Structures are given as C-alpha cells and as structure tokens.
N, CA, C and O atoms as a DFTB+ gen file, in Angstrom:
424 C
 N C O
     1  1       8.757      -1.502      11.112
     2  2       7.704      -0.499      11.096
     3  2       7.867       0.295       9.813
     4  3       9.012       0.404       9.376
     5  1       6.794       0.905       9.110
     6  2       6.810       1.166       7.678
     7  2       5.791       2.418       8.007
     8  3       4.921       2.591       8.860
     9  1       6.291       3.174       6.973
    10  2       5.630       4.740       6.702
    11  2       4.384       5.004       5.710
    12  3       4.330       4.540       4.571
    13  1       3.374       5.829       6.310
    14  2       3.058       6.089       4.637
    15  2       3.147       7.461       4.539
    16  3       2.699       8.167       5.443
    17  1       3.753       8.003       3.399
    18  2       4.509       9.363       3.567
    19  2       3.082      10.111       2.614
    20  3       2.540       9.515       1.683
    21  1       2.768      11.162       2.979
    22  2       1.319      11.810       1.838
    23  2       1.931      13.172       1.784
    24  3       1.821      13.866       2.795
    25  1       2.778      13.815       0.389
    26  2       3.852      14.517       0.278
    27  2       4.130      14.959       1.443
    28  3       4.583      14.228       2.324
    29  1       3.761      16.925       1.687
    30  2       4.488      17.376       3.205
    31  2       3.836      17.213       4.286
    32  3       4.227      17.962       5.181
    33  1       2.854      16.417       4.610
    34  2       2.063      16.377       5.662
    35  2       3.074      15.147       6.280
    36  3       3.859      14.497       5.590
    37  1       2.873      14.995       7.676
    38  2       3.305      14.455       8.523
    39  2       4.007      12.324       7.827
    40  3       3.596      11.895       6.749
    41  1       4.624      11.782       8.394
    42  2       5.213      10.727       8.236
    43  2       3.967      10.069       9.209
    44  3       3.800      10.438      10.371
    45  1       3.210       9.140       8.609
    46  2       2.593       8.474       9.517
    47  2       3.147       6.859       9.575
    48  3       3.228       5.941       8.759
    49  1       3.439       7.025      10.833
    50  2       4.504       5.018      10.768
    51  2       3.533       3.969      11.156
    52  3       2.500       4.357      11.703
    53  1       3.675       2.911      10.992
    54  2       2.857       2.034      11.415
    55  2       3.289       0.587      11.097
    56  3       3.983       0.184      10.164
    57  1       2.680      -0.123      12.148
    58  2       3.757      -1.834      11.486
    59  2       3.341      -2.368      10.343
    60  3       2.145      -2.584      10.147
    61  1       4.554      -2.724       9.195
    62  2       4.212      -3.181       7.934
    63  2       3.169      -4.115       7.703
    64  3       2.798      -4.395       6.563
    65  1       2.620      -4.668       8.848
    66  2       1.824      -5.582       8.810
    67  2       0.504      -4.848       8.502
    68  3      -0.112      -5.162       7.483
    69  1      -0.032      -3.751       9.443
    70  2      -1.257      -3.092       9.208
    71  2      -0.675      -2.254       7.749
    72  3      -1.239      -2.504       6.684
    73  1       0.351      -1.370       7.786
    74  2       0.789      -0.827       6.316
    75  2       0.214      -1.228       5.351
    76  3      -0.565      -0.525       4.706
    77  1       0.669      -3.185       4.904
    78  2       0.069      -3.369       3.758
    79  2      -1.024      -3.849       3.517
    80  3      -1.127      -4.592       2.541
    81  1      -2.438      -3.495       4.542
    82  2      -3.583      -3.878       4.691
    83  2      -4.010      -2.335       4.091
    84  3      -4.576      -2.149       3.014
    85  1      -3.587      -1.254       5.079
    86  2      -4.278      -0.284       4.100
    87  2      -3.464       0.048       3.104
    88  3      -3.980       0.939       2.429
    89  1      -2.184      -0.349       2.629
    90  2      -2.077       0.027       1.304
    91  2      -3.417      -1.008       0.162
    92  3      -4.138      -0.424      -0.648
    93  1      -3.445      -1.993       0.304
    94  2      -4.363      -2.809      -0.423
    95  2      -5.735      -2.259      -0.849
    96  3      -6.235      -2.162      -1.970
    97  1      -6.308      -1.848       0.651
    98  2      -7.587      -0.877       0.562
    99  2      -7.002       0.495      -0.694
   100  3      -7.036       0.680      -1.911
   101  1      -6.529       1.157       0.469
   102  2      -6.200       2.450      -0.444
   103  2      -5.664       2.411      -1.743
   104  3      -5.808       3.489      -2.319
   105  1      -4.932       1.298      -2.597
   106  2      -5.016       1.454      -3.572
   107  2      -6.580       0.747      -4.488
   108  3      -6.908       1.158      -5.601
   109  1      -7.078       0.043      -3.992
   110  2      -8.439      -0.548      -4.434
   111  2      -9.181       0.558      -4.320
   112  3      -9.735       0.416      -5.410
   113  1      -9.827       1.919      -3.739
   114  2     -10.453       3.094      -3.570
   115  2      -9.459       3.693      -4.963
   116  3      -9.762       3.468      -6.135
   117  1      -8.767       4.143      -4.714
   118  2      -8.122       4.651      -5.839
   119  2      -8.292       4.442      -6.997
   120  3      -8.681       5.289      -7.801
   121  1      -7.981       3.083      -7.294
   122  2      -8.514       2.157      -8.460
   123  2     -10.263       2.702      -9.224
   124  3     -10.909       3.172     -10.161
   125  1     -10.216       2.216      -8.056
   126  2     -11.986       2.671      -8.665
   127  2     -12.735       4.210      -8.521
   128  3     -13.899       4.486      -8.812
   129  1     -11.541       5.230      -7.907
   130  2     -11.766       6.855      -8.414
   131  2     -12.420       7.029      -6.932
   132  3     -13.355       7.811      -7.106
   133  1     -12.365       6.659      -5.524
   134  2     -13.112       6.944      -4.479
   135  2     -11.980       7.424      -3.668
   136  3     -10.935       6.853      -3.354
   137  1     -12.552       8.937      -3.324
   138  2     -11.335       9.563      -2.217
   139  2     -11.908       8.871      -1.029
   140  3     -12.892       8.136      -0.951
   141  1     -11.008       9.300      -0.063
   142  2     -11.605       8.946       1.231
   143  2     -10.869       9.400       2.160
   144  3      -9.764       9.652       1.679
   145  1     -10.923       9.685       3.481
   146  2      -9.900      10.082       4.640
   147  2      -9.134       9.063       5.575
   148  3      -9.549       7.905       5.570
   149  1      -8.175       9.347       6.288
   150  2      -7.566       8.462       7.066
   151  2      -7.326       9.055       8.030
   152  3      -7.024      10.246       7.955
   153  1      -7.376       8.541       8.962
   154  2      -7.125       9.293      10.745
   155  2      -6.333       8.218      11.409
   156  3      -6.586       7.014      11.365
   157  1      -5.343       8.797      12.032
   158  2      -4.687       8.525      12.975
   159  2      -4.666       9.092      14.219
   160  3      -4.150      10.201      14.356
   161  1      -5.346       8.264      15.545
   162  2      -5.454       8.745      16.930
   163  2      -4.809       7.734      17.895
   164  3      -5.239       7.735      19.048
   165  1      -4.070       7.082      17.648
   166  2      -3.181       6.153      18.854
   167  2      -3.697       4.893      18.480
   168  3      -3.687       4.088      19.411
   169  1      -4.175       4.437      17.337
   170  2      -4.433       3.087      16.672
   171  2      -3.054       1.783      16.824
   172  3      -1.899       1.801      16.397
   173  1      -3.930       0.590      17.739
   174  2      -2.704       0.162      17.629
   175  2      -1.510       0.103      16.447
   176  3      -1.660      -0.282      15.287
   177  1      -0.385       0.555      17.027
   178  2       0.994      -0.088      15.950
   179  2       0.860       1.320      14.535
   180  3       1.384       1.264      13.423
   181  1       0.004       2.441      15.094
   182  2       0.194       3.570      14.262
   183  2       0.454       4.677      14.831
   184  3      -0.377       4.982      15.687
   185  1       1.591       5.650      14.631
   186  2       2.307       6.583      15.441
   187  2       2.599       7.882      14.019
   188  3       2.976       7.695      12.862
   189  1       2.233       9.158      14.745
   190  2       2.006      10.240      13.311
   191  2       3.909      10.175      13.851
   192  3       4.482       9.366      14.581
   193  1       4.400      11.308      13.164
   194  2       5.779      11.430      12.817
   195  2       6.387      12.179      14.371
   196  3       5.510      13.015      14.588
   197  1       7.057      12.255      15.124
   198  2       7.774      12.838      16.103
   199  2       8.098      14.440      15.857
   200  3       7.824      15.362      16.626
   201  1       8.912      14.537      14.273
   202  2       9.230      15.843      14.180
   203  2       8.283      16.623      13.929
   204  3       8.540      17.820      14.062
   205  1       6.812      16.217      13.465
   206  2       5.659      17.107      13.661
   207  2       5.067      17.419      14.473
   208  3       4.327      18.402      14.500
   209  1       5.357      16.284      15.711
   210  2       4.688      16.332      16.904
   211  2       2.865      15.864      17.031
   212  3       1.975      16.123      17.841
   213  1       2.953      15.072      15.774
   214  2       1.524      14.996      15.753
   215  2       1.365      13.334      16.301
   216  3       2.107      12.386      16.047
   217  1       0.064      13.374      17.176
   218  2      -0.098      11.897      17.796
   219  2      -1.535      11.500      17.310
   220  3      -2.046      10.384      17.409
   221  1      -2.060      12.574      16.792
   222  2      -3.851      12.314      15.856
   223  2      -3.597      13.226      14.431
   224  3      -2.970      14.275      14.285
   225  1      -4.298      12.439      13.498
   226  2      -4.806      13.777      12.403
   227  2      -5.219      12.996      11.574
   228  3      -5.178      11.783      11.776
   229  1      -5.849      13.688      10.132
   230  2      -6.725      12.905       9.090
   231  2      -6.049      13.664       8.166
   232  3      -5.652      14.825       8.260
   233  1      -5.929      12.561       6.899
   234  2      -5.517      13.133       5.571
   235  2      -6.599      12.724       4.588
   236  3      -7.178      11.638       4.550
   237  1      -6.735      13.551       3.969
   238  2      -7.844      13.103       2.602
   239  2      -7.013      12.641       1.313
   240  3      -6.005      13.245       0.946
   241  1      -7.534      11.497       0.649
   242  2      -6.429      10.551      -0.203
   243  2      -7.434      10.395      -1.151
   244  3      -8.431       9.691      -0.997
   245  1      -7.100      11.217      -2.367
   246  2      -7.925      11.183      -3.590
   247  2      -6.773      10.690      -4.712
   248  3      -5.587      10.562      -4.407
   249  1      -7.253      10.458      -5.923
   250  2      -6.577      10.330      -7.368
   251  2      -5.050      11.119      -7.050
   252  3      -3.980      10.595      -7.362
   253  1      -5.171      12.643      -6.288
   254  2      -4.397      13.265      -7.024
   255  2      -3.054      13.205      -5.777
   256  3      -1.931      13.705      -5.847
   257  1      -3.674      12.410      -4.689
   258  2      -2.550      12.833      -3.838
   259  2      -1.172      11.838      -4.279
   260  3      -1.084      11.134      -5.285
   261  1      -0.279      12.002      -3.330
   262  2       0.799      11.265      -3.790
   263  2       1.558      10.474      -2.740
   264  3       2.459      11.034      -2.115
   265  1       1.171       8.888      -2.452
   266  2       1.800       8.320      -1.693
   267  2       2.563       7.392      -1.735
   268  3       2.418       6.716      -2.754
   269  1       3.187       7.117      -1.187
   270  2       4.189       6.298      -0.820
   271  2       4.241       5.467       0.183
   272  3       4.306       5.827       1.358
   273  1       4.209       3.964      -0.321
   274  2       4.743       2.986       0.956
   275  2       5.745       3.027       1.468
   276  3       6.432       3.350       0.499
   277  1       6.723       2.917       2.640
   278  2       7.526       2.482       2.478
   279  2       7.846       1.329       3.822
   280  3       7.354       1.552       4.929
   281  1       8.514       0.388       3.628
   282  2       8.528      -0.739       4.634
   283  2       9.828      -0.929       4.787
   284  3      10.608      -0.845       3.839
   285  1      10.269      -1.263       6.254
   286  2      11.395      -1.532       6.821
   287  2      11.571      -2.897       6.964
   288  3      12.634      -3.292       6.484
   289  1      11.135      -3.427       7.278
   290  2      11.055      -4.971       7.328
   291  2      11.640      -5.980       5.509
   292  3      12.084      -5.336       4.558
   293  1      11.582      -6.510       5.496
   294  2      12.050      -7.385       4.698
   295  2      10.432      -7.737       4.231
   296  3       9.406      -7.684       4.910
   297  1      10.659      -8.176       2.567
   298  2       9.157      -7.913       1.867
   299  2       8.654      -9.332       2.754
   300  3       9.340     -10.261       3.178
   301  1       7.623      -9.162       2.815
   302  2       6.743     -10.788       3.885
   303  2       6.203     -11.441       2.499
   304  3       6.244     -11.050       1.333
   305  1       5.665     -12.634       3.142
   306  2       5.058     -13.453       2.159
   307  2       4.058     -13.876       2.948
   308  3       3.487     -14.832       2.422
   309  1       3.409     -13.442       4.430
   310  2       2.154     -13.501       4.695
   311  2       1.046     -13.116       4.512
   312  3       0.784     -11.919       4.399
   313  1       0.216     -14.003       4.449
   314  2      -0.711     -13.945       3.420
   315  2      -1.892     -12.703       4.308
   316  3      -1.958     -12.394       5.497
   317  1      -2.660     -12.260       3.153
   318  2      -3.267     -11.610       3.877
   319  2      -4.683     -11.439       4.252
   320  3      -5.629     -11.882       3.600
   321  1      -4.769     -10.707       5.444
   322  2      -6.181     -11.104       6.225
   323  2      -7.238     -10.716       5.610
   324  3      -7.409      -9.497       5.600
   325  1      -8.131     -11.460       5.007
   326  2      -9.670     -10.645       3.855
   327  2     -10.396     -10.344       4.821
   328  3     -11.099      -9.353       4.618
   329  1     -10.528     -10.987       6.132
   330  2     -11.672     -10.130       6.982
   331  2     -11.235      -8.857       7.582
   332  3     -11.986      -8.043       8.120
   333  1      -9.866      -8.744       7.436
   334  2      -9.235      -7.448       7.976
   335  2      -9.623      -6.825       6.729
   336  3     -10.553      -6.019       6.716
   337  1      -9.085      -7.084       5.840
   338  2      -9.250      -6.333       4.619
   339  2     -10.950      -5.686       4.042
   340  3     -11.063      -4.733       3.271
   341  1     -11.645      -6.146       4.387
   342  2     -12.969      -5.985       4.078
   343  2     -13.673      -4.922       5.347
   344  3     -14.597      -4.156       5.074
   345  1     -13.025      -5.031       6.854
   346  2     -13.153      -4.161       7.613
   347  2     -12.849      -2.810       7.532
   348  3     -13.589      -1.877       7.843
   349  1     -11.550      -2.750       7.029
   350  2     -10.647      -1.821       6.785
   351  2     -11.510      -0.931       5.499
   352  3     -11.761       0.259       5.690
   353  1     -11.957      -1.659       4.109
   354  2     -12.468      -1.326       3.065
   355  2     -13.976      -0.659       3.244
   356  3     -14.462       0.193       2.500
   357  1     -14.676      -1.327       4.558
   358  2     -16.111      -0.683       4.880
   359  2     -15.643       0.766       5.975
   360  3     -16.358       1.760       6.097
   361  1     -14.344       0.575       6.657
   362  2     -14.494       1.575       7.068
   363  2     -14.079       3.047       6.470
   364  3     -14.135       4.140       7.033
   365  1     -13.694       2.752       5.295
   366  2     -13.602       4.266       4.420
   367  2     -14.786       4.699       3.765
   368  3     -14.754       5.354       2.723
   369  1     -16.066       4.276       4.473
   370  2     -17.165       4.769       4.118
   371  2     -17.687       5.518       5.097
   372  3     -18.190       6.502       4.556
   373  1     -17.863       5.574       6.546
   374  2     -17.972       6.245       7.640
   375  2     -17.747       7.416       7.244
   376  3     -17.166       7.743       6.209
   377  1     -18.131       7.990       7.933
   378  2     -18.379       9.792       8.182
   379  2     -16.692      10.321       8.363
   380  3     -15.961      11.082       7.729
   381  1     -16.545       9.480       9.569
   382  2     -14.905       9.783      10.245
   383  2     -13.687       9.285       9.536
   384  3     -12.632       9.813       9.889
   385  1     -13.607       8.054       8.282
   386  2     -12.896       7.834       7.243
   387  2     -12.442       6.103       7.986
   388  3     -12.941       5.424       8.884
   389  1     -11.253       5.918       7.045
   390  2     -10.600       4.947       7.712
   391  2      -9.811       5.482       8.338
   392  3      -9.227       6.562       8.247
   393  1      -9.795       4.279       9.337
   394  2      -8.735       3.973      10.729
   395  2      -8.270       2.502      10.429
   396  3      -8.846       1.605       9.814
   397  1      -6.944       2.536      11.110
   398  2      -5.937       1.427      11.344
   399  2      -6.814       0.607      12.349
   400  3      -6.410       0.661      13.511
   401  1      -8.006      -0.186      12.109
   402  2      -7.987      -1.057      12.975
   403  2      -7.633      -2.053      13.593
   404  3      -7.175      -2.798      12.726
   405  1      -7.541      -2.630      14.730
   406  2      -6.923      -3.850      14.886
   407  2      -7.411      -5.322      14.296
   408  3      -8.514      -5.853      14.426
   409  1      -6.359      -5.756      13.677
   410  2      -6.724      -7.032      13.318
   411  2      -7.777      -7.552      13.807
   412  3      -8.093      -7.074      14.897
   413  1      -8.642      -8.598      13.286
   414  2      -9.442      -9.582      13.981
   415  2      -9.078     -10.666      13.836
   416  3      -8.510     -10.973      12.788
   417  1      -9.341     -11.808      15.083
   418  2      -8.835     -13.257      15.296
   419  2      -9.739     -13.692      14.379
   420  3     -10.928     -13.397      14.259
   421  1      -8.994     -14.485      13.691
   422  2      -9.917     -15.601      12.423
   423  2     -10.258     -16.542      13.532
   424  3     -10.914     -17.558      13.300
C-alpha cells in the first residue's frame, strides 16, 4: 500500500496499484498546467491517514502543490490499465474532482 503525501495535509494511502494510475493522471494534468481536486470517501483500497482521523476529504492539486509518491511494494512492471487511465483522466473534470475509482474488467 503506497501514500500520496500533499505537504501537511493528511497521508492519503492507497494500493500501489490504484497509486500509480492516479499518479499518471495527476502528473499528465500537471504537465499540461490543469489543477484539479481529489477526494477521498472510502474508495476502494483508499484510506485518508489514521493520525488525522480523516476517512473523506478533497485536496486541490495545482502546479504549485507538492507531492509525493511513495510505494511500499516493490517497483511492478504491470502494465497499465488505459481504460482505467482515461476514466480516472475524465474524472478530474467533474464538478466533485477525481476519485480513486475502481478498476474496470477489460
């Protein structure tokens, strides 16, 4: 399970597997200068940090914020899902931001 740390706001964990789906998105928004928000509400395999006590919240992730992957697991070499990825990428257009959605069965 892997973190994405957004300086002092909460540790949001989540399995490296969804991790490096929205790291991919979120750095592709970035790339191209588009903030956007992220919410966490009990998404599978995404859990906010314990010592904050937080189990929902949204962070806004522009140019200037400052994040960090970080992954526990051993680096993978599975390949990755473009229809996840393209889900994930339309949903940082919504009103409510992106969410960790669950995979879809190819």
């Amino acid at each position: 399970m892997g973190s994405l740390i957004y300086g002092a706001a909460p540790v949001i964990r989540m399995d490296d597997r969804v991790l490096r789906h929205v790291q991919v998105v979120a750095i592709s928004k970035l790339r191209r200068n588009e903030p956007f928000a992220f919410n966490w509400d009990q998404e599978p395999g995404v859990v906010g940090d314990e010592v904050w006590g937080s189990s929902h919240g949204t962070i806004w992730i522009s140019n200037a914020s400052q994040l960090y992957f970080q992954y526990d697991g051993p680096r993978s070499e599975q390949k990755l899902n473009s229809t996840w990825l393209e889900m994930l990428s339309k949903a940082t257009y919504r009103l409510e931001g992106l969410s960790a959605l669950p995979e879809p069965v190819k």
